[in-house]
């Protein structure tokens, strides 16, 4: 119970941090044309001027990063320990049983570090760090392999474990992880749209 409250607290901190970074780094996403303003009155005197208004952090970026932050917490603190425990307790009778147990342990170990990577990528995406694209591509490949492997091993676990395969109920979790990996890649690509942030221009 205390551990569940701890995880919930960390997840809430992740949501607040996402909102804070989304506002703090909003200026790095440039400007867009605002509504046209009418200046002057009368014939030959009236004109319309469009002013630039801050674009702010795009909603897809905020949502993807926010989900990524919460997902990173769940991956490192919930799913990874669960895979480690289940893998350690899996009956190792037969080749499939041994492969399943070892695979779950490896997947759990990978999940702990993957969660940390997802949190870092979410932060870099929010601050519109253009180097994040290269980092995100590696994280996406890692995440895809991790979730596909996890899905495979939970299916194998349901086969080798007598009784109802309760672990198979986690299949939607692995599918969701795959979907988020591709959403993260799209969010990273948005960092390349438009002119670079002013501080990057000055640094260049």
Short mmCIF file of C-alpha atoms in Angstrom, two decimals:
data_model
loop_
_atom_site.label_atom_id
_atom_site.label_comp_id
_atom_site.label_asym_id
_atom_site.label_seq_id
_atom_site.Cartn_x
_atom_site.Cartn_y
_atom_site.Cartn_z
CA UNK A 1 0.00 0.00 0.00
CA UNK A 2 2.78 2.40 0.92
CA UNK A 3 4.66 1.53 -2.26
CA UNK A 4 1.54 2.19 -4.34
CA UNK A 5 1.19 5.62 -2.72
CA UNK A 6 4.87 6.25 -3.38
CA UNK A 7 4.48 5.42 -7.07
CA UNK A 8 1.33 7.55 -7.29
CA UNK A 9 3.20 10.45 -5.71
CA UNK A 10 6.08 10.16 -8.18
CA UNK A 11 3.60 10.01 -11.06
CA UNK A 12 1.90 13.19 -9.84
CA UNK A 13 5.27 14.93 -9.58
CA UNK A 14 5.95 13.86 -13.18
CA UNK A 15 2.66 15.44 -14.33
CA UNK A 16 3.40 18.69 -12.50
CA UNK A 17 6.93 18.75 -13.91
CA UNK A 18 5.55 18.29 -17.42
CA UNK A 19 3.17 21.23 -16.99
CA UNK A 20 5.96 23.39 -15.58
CA UNK A 21 8.43 22.59 -18.38
CA UNK A 22 5.71 23.05 -20.98
CA UNK A 23 5.22 26.64 -19.78
CA UNK A 24 8.87 27.36 -19.11
CA UNK A 25 10.07 26.31 -22.55
CA UNK A 26 7.02 27.61 -24.47
CA UNK A 27 9.03 30.50 -25.93
CA UNK A 28 11.41 28.06 -27.63
CA UNK A 29 8.62 26.96 -29.98
CA UNK A 30 8.57 30.26 -31.86
CA UNK A 31 5.64 32.38 -33.05
CA UNK A 32 2.73 32.09 -35.45
CA UNK A 33 0.74 34.82 -37.28
CA UNK A 34 -1.97 36.22 -35.03
CA UNK A 35 -5.37 37.61 -35.99
CA UNK A 36 -5.32 40.61 -38.32
CA UNK A 37 -5.81 43.99 -36.66
CA UNK A 38 -7.50 46.92 -38.44
CA UNK A 39 -5.57 50.17 -38.26
CA UNK A 40 -6.98 53.53 -39.34
CA UNK A 41 -10.38 54.46 -40.66
CA UNK A 42 -11.73 55.70 -43.95
CA UNK A 43 -10.77 55.26 -47.57
CA UNK A 44 -7.06 54.84 -48.25
CA UNK A 45 -6.35 55.01 -44.53
CA UNK A 46 -7.51 51.66 -43.29
CA UNK A 47 -5.01 48.81 -43.24
CA UNK A 48 -4.73 45.41 -41.65
CA UNK A 49 -1.68 44.28 -39.76
CA UNK A 50 -0.99 40.76 -38.57
CA UNK A 51 1.23 40.44 -35.53
CA UNK A 52 3.20 37.44 -34.44
CA UNK A 53 1.95 35.72 -31.30
CA UNK A 54 3.81 33.09 -29.28
CA UNK A 55 3.11 29.60 -30.57
CA UNK A 56 3.59 27.97 -27.20
CA UNK A 57 4.30 24.31 -26.68
CA UNK A 58 2.12 22.33 -29.13
CA UNK A 59 -0.53 20.20 -27.46
CA UNK A 60 0.73 16.92 -29.04
CA UNK A 61 4.14 17.62 -27.52
CA UNK A 62 2.73 18.29 -24.07
CA UNK A 63 0.47 15.23 -24.11
CA UNK A 64 3.14 12.90 -25.48
CA UNK A 65 5.74 14.13 -23.01
CA UNK A 66 3.30 13.99 -20.10
CA UNK A 67 2.25 10.45 -20.92
CA UNK A 68 5.91 9.57 -21.41
CA UNK A 69 6.81 10.90 -17.97
CA UNK A 70 4.05 8.92 -16.26
CA UNK A 71 4.82 5.87 -18.39
CA UNK A 72 8.49 6.10 -17.38
CA UNK A 73 7.51 6.04 -13.71
CA UNK A 74 5.25 3.01 -14.19
CA UNK A 75 7.85 1.24 -16.33
CA UNK A 76 10.70 1.67 -13.85
CA UNK A 77 8.80 1.30 -10.58
CA UNK A 78 5.94 -1.09 -11.41
CA UNK A 79 6.35 -3.10 -14.61
CA UNK A 80 10.09 -3.73 -14.32
CA UNK A 81 9.95 -5.10 -10.73
CA UNK A 82 6.89 -7.18 -11.66
CA UNK A 83 8.72 -8.78 -14.60
CA UNK A 84 11.77 -9.46 -12.43
CA UNK A 85 9.69 -11.13 -9.73
CA UNK A 86 7.60 -13.20 -12.13
CA UNK A 87 10.68 -14.22 -14.10
CA UNK A 88 12.50 -15.30 -10.96
CA UNK A 89 9.54 -17.42 -9.85
CA UNK A 90 8.83 -18.96 -13.25
CA UNK A 91 9.17 -22.73 -13.29
CA UNK A 92 12.27 -23.50 -15.35
CA UNK A 93 11.24 -26.99 -16.44
CA UNK A 94 11.94 -27.49 -20.14
CA UNK A 95 13.58 -25.18 -22.64
CA UNK A 96 10.54 -22.92 -23.02
CA UNK A 97 10.28 -22.54 -19.25
CA UNK A 98 13.94 -21.56 -18.94
CA UNK A 99 13.72 -19.14 -21.87
CA UNK A 100 10.58 -17.59 -20.42
CA UNK A 101 12.07 -17.09 -16.98
CA UNK A 102 15.30 -15.62 -18.28
CA UNK A 103 13.43 -13.49 -20.82
CA UNK A 104 11.18 -11.97 -18.17
CA UNK A 105 14.16 -11.16 -15.97
CA UNK A 106 16.00 -9.52 -18.87
CA UNK A 107 12.86 -7.62 -19.89
CA UNK A 108 12.38 -6.39 -16.34
CA UNK A 109 15.99 -5.24 -16.12
CA UNK A 110 15.67 -3.46 -19.46
CA UNK A 111 12.43 -1.81 -18.37
CA UNK A 112 14.05 -0.12 -15.39
CA UNK A 113 16.59 1.71 -17.54
CA UNK A 114 14.11 2.27 -20.37
CA UNK A 115 11.88 4.18 -17.97
CA UNK A 116 14.74 6.52 -17.13
CA UNK A 117 15.47 7.01 -20.83
CA UNK A 118 11.83 7.84 -21.62
CA UNK A 119 11.77 10.49 -18.88
CA UNK A 120 14.91 12.12 -20.28
CA UNK A 121 13.59 12.10 -23.84
CA UNK A 122 10.28 13.63 -22.70
CA UNK A 123 12.19 16.46 -21.02
CA UNK A 124 14.37 17.12 -24.07
CA UNK A 125 11.32 17.13 -26.33
CA UNK A 126 9.59 19.71 -24.14
CA UNK A 127 12.62 22.01 -24.20
CA UNK A 128 12.84 21.56 -27.98
CA UNK A 129 16.36 20.29 -28.01
CA UNK A 130 17.09 19.52 -31.66
CA UNK A 131 19.64 16.89 -30.76
CA UNK A 132 16.81 14.93 -29.16
CA UNK A 133 15.82 13.51 -32.55
CA UNK A 134 18.89 11.28 -32.66
CA UNK A 135 18.37 10.28 -29.03
CA UNK A 136 14.68 9.61 -29.60
CA UNK A 137 15.36 7.32 -32.54
CA UNK A 138 17.53 5.11 -30.35
CA UNK A 139 14.99 5.20 -27.52
CA UNK A 140 12.17 4.30 -29.92
CA UNK A 141 14.06 1.27 -31.24
CA UNK A 142 14.84 0.23 -27.68
CA UNK A 143 11.22 0.71 -26.60
CA UNK A 144 9.85 -1.24 -29.58
CA UNK A 145 12.20 -4.17 -28.96
CA UNK A 146 11.47 -4.07 -25.24
CA UNK A 147 7.70 -4.13 -25.62
CA UNK A 148 7.69 -6.74 -28.37
CA UNK A 149 9.92 -8.97 -26.25
CA UNK A 150 7.73 -8.41 -23.22
CA UNK A 151 4.63 -9.33 -25.18
CA UNK A 152 6.31 -12.49 -26.43
CA UNK A 153 7.47 -13.59 -22.99
CA UNK A 154 4.12 -13.00 -21.28
CA UNK A 155 2.49 -15.17 -23.96
CA UNK A 156 5.11 -17.88 -23.35
CA UNK A 157 4.53 -17.54 -19.62
CA UNK A 158 0.82 -18.17 -20.14
CA UNK A 159 1.73 -21.33 -22.08
CA UNK A 160 4.19 -22.82 -19.60
CA UNK A 161 2.36 -21.83 -16.41
CA UNK A 162 -0.48 -24.12 -15.32
CA UNK A 163 -3.80 -22.52 -14.59
CA UNK A 164 -5.11 -19.20 -15.91
CA UNK A 165 -2.38 -17.11 -17.47
CA UNK A 166 -2.97 -13.94 -15.49
CA UNK A 167 0.15 -12.33 -16.89
CA UNK A 168 -1.41 -12.35 -20.35
CA UNK A 169 -3.73 -9.62 -19.08
CA UNK A 170 -0.74 -7.28 -19.31
CA UNK A 171 -0.75 -7.59 -23.12
CA UNK A 172 -2.53 -4.21 -23.58
CA UNK A 173 0.27 -2.61 -21.56
CA UNK A 174 2.89 -3.77 -24.05
CA UNK A 175 0.76 -2.65 -26.99
CA UNK A 176 0.31 0.78 -25.41
CA UNK A 177 4.06 1.00 -24.93
CA UNK A 178 4.57 0.35 -28.63
CA UNK A 179 2.07 3.08 -29.54
CA UNK A 180 3.78 5.56 -27.24
CA UNK A 181 7.17 4.78 -28.77
CA UNK A 182 5.95 5.87 -32.19
CA UNK A 183 4.19 8.91 -30.74
CA UNK A 184 7.46 9.89 -29.07
CA UNK A 185 9.26 9.68 -32.39
CA UNK A 186 6.66 11.95 -34.02
CA UNK A 187 6.99 14.42 -31.14
CA UNK A 188 10.75 14.47 -31.52
CA UNK A 189 10.39 15.23 -35.23
CA UNK A 190 8.30 18.31 -34.36
CA UNK A 191 11.40 19.81 -32.76
CA UNK A 192 12.75 20.33 -36.29
CA UNK A 193 9.77 22.34 -37.54
CA UNK A 194 10.14 26.09 -37.81
CA UNK A 195 13.21 28.22 -37.02
CA UNK A 196 15.53 27.11 -34.24
CA UNK A 197 15.16 28.72 -30.80
CA UNK A 198 16.93 32.07 -30.33
CA UNK A 199 19.43 30.70 -27.84
CA UNK A 200 20.51 28.04 -30.34
CA UNK A 201 21.01 30.72 -33.01
CA UNK A 202 23.13 32.78 -30.61
CA UNK A 203 25.16 29.73 -29.61
CA UNK A 204 25.83 28.94 -33.28
#
